[in-house]
CSV table of C-alpha atoms in Angstrom, one decimal:
chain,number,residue,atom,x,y,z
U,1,UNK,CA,0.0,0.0,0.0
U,2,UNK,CA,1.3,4.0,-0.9
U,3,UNK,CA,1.9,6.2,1.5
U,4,UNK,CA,0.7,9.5,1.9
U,5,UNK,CA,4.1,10.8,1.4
U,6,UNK,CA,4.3,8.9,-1.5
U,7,UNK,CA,0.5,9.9,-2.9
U,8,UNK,CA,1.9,13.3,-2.4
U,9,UNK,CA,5.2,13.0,-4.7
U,10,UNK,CA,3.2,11.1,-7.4
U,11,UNK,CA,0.4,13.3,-7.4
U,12,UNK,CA,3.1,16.3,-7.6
U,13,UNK,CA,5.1,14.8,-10.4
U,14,UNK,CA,1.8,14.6,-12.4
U,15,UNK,CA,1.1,18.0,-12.1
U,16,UNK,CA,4.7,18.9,-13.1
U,17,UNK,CA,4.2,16.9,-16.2
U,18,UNK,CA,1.2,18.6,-16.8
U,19,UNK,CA,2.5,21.7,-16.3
U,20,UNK,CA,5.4,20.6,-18.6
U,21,UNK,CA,3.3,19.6,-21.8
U,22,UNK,CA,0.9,22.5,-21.3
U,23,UNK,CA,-2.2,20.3,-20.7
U,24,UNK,CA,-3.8,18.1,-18.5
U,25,UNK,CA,-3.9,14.0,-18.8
U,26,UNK,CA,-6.4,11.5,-17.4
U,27,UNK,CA,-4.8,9.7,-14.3
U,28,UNK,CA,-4.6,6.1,-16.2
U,29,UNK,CA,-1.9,8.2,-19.1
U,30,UNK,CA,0.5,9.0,-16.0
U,31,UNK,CA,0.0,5.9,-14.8
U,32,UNK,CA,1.3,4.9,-18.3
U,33,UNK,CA,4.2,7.5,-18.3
U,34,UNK,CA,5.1,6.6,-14.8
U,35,UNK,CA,5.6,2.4,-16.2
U,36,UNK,CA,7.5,3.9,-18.6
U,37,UNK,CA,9.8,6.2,-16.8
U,38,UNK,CA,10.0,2.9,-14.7
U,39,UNK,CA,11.1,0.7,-17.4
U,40,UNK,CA,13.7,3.0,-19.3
U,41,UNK,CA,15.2,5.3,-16.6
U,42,UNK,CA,15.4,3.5,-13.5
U,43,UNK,CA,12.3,5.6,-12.5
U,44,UNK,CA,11.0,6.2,-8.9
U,45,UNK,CA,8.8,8.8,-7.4
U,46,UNK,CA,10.3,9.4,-4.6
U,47,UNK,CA,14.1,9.4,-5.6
U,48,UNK,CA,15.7,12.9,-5.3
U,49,UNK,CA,15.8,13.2,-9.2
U,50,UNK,CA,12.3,12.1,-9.9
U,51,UNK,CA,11.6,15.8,-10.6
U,52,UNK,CA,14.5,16.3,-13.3
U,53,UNK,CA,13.4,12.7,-14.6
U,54,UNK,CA,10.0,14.0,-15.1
U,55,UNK,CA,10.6,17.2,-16.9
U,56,UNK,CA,13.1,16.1,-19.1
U,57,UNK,CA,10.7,13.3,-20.4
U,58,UNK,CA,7.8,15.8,-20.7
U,59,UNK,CA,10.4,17.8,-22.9
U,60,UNK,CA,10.6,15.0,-25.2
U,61,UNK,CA,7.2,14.5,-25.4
U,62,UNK,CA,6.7,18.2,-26.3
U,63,UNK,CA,9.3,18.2,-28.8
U,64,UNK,CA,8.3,14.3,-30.2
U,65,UNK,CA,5.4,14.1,-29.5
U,66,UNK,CA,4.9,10.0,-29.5
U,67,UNK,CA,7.1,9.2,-27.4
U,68,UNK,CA,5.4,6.8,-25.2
U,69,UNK,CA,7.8,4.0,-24.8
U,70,UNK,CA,5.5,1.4,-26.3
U,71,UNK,CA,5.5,0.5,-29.5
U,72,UNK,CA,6.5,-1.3,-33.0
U,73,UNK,CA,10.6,-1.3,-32.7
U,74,UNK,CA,10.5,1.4,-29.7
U,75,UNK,CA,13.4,-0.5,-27.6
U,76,UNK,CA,15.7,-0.6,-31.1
U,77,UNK,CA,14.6,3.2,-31.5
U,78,UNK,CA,15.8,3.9,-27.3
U,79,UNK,CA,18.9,1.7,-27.7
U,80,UNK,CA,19.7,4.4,-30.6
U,81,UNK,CA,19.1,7.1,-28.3
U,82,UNK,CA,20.7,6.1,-25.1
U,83,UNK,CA,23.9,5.3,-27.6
U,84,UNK,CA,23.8,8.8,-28.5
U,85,UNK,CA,23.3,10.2,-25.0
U,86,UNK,CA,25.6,8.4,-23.3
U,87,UNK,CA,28.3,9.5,-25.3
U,88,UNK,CA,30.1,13.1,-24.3
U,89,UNK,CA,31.3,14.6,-27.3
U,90,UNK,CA,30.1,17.5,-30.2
U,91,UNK,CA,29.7,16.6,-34.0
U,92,UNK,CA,29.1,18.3,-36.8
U,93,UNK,CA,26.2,17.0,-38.8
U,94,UNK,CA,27.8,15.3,-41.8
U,95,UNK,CA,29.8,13.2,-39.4
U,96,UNK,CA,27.4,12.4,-37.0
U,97,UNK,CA,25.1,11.2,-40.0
U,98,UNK,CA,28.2,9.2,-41.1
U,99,UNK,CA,28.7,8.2,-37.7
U,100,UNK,CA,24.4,7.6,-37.2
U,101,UNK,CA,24.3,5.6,-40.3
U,102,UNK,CA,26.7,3.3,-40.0
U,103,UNK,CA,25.3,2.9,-36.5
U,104,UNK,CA,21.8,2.2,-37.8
U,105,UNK,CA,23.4,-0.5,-41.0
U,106,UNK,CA,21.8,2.2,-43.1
U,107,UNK,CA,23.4,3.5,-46.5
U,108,UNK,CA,23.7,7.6,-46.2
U,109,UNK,CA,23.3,7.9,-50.1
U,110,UNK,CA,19.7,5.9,-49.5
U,111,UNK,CA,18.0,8.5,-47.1
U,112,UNK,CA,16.9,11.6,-49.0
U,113,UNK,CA,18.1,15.2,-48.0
U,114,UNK,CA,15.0,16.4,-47.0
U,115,UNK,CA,14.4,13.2,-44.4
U,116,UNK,CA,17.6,14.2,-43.2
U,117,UNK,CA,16.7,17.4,-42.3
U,118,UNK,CA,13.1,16.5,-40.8
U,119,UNK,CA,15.6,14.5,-38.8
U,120,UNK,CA,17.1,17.5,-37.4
U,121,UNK,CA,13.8,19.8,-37.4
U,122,UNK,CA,12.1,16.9,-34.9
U,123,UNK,CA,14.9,17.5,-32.2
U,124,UNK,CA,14.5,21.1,-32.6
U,125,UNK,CA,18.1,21.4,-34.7
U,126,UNK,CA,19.5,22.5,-37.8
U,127,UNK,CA,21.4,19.9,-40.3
U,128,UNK,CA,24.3,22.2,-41.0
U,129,UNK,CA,27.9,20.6,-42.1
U,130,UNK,CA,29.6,23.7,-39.6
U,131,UNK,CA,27.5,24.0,-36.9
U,132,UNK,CA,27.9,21.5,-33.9
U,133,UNK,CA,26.1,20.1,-31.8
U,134,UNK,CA,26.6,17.2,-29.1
U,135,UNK,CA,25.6,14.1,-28.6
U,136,UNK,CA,22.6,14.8,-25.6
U,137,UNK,CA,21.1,17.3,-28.1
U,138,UNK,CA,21.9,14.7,-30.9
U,139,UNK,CA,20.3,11.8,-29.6
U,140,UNK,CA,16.9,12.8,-30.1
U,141,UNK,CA,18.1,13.0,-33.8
U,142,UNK,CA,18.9,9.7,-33.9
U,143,UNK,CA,15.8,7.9,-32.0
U,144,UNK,CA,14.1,10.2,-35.1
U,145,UNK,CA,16.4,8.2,-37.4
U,146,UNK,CA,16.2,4.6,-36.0
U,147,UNK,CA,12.4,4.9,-36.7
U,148,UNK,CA,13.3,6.0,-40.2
U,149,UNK,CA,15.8,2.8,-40.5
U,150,UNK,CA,13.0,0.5,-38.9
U,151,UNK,CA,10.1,1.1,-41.6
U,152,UNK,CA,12.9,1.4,-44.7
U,153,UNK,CA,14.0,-2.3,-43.6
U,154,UNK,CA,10.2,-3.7,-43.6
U,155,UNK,CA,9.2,-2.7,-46.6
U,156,UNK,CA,9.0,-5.0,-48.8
U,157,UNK,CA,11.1,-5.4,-51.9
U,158,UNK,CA,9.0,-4.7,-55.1
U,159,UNK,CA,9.7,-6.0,-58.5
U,160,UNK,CA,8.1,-4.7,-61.6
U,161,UNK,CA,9.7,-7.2,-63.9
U,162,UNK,CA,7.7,-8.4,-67.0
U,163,UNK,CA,8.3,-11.9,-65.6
U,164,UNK,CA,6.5,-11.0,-62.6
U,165,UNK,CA,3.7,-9.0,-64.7
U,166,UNK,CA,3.1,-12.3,-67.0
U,167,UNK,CA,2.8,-14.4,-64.3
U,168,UNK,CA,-0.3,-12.2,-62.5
U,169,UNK,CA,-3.2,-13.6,-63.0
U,170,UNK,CA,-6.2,-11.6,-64.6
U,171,UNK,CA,-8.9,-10.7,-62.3
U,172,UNK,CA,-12.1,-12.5,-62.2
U,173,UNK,CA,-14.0,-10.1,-64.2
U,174,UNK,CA,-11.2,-9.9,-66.7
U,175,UNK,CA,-12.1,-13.4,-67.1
U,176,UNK,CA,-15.1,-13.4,-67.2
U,177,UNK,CA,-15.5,-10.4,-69.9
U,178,UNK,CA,-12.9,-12.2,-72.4
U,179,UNK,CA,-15.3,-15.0,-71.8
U,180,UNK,CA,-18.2,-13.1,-73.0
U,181,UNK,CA,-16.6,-12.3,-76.4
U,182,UNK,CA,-15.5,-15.8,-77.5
U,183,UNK,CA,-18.6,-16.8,-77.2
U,184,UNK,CA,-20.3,-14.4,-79.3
């Protein structure tokens, strides 16, 4: 059973995240958030940084938007992240897409420019060859890019060959219409 020193912090933290994202939530969505914070940052409500814990999460869900932990290829998309901000060091944005790519088994010449820089714009940064940035601020970028990676490698391959044309078979009504005329 909670405590009411406990209550008190959780019901505190919610209005903080509140407060955070600029609207309210229905009590079962922070339960939610809290089994997330749980799960990926080691998340209790009554450790001293539960505050700091709680804002910067709200701040990603501000600037994200969807990041709710749960998900198709979330954990691969958080391993990406945490890579990135556990790291302690500033890149400039061709090389830490060289860096991200090879990271994510992506080829750099197979993502378009303007993904790239949607990239950037969803972490609230500019793609720009000079300007640097570190790897905190650049790990948003590449949680942004691991989802990217995730949908390019489940799409499946298509082939428009004429082998692959012949071998369709006409729909039924096709059939049934070349049908009609042989007869007549």
């Amino acid at each position: 059973m909670a405590t009411k020193e406990y209550i008190a912090k959780y019901r505190q933290l919610k209005l903080l995240y509140e407060r955070e994202l600029d609207k309210q939530i229905a009590d079962i969505t922070w339960y939610r958030v809290v089994a997330t914070l749980k799960q990926h940052f080691s998340f209790e409500v009554q450790a001293v940084d539960a505050q700091k814990i709680v804002r910067a999460f709200a701040g990603l869900k501000r600037r994200y938007g969807s990041f709710t932990g749960r998900g198709e290829g979330f954990n691969e998309r958080w391993q990406a992240f945490r890579h990135f901000y556990e790291l302690d060091t500033h890149y400039d944005g061709r090389q830490f897409l060289e860096i991200l790519a090879d990271y994510l088994k992506i080829n750099l010449d197979d993502v378009p420019r303007s993904t790239r820089y949607y990239w950037f714009e969803r972490a609230g940064l500019s793609l720009s060859a000079m300007e640097g940035h570190h790897s905190k601020d650049l790990a948003l970028v590449a949680f942004v890019a691991a989802k990217w990676a995730i949908n390019k490698r489940s799409q499946p391959v298509k082939s428009a060959t004429i082998e692959v044309l012949t071998l369709a078979k006409p729909s039924r009504k096709l059939q049934v219409a070349s049908r009609k005329c042989t007869h007549d």
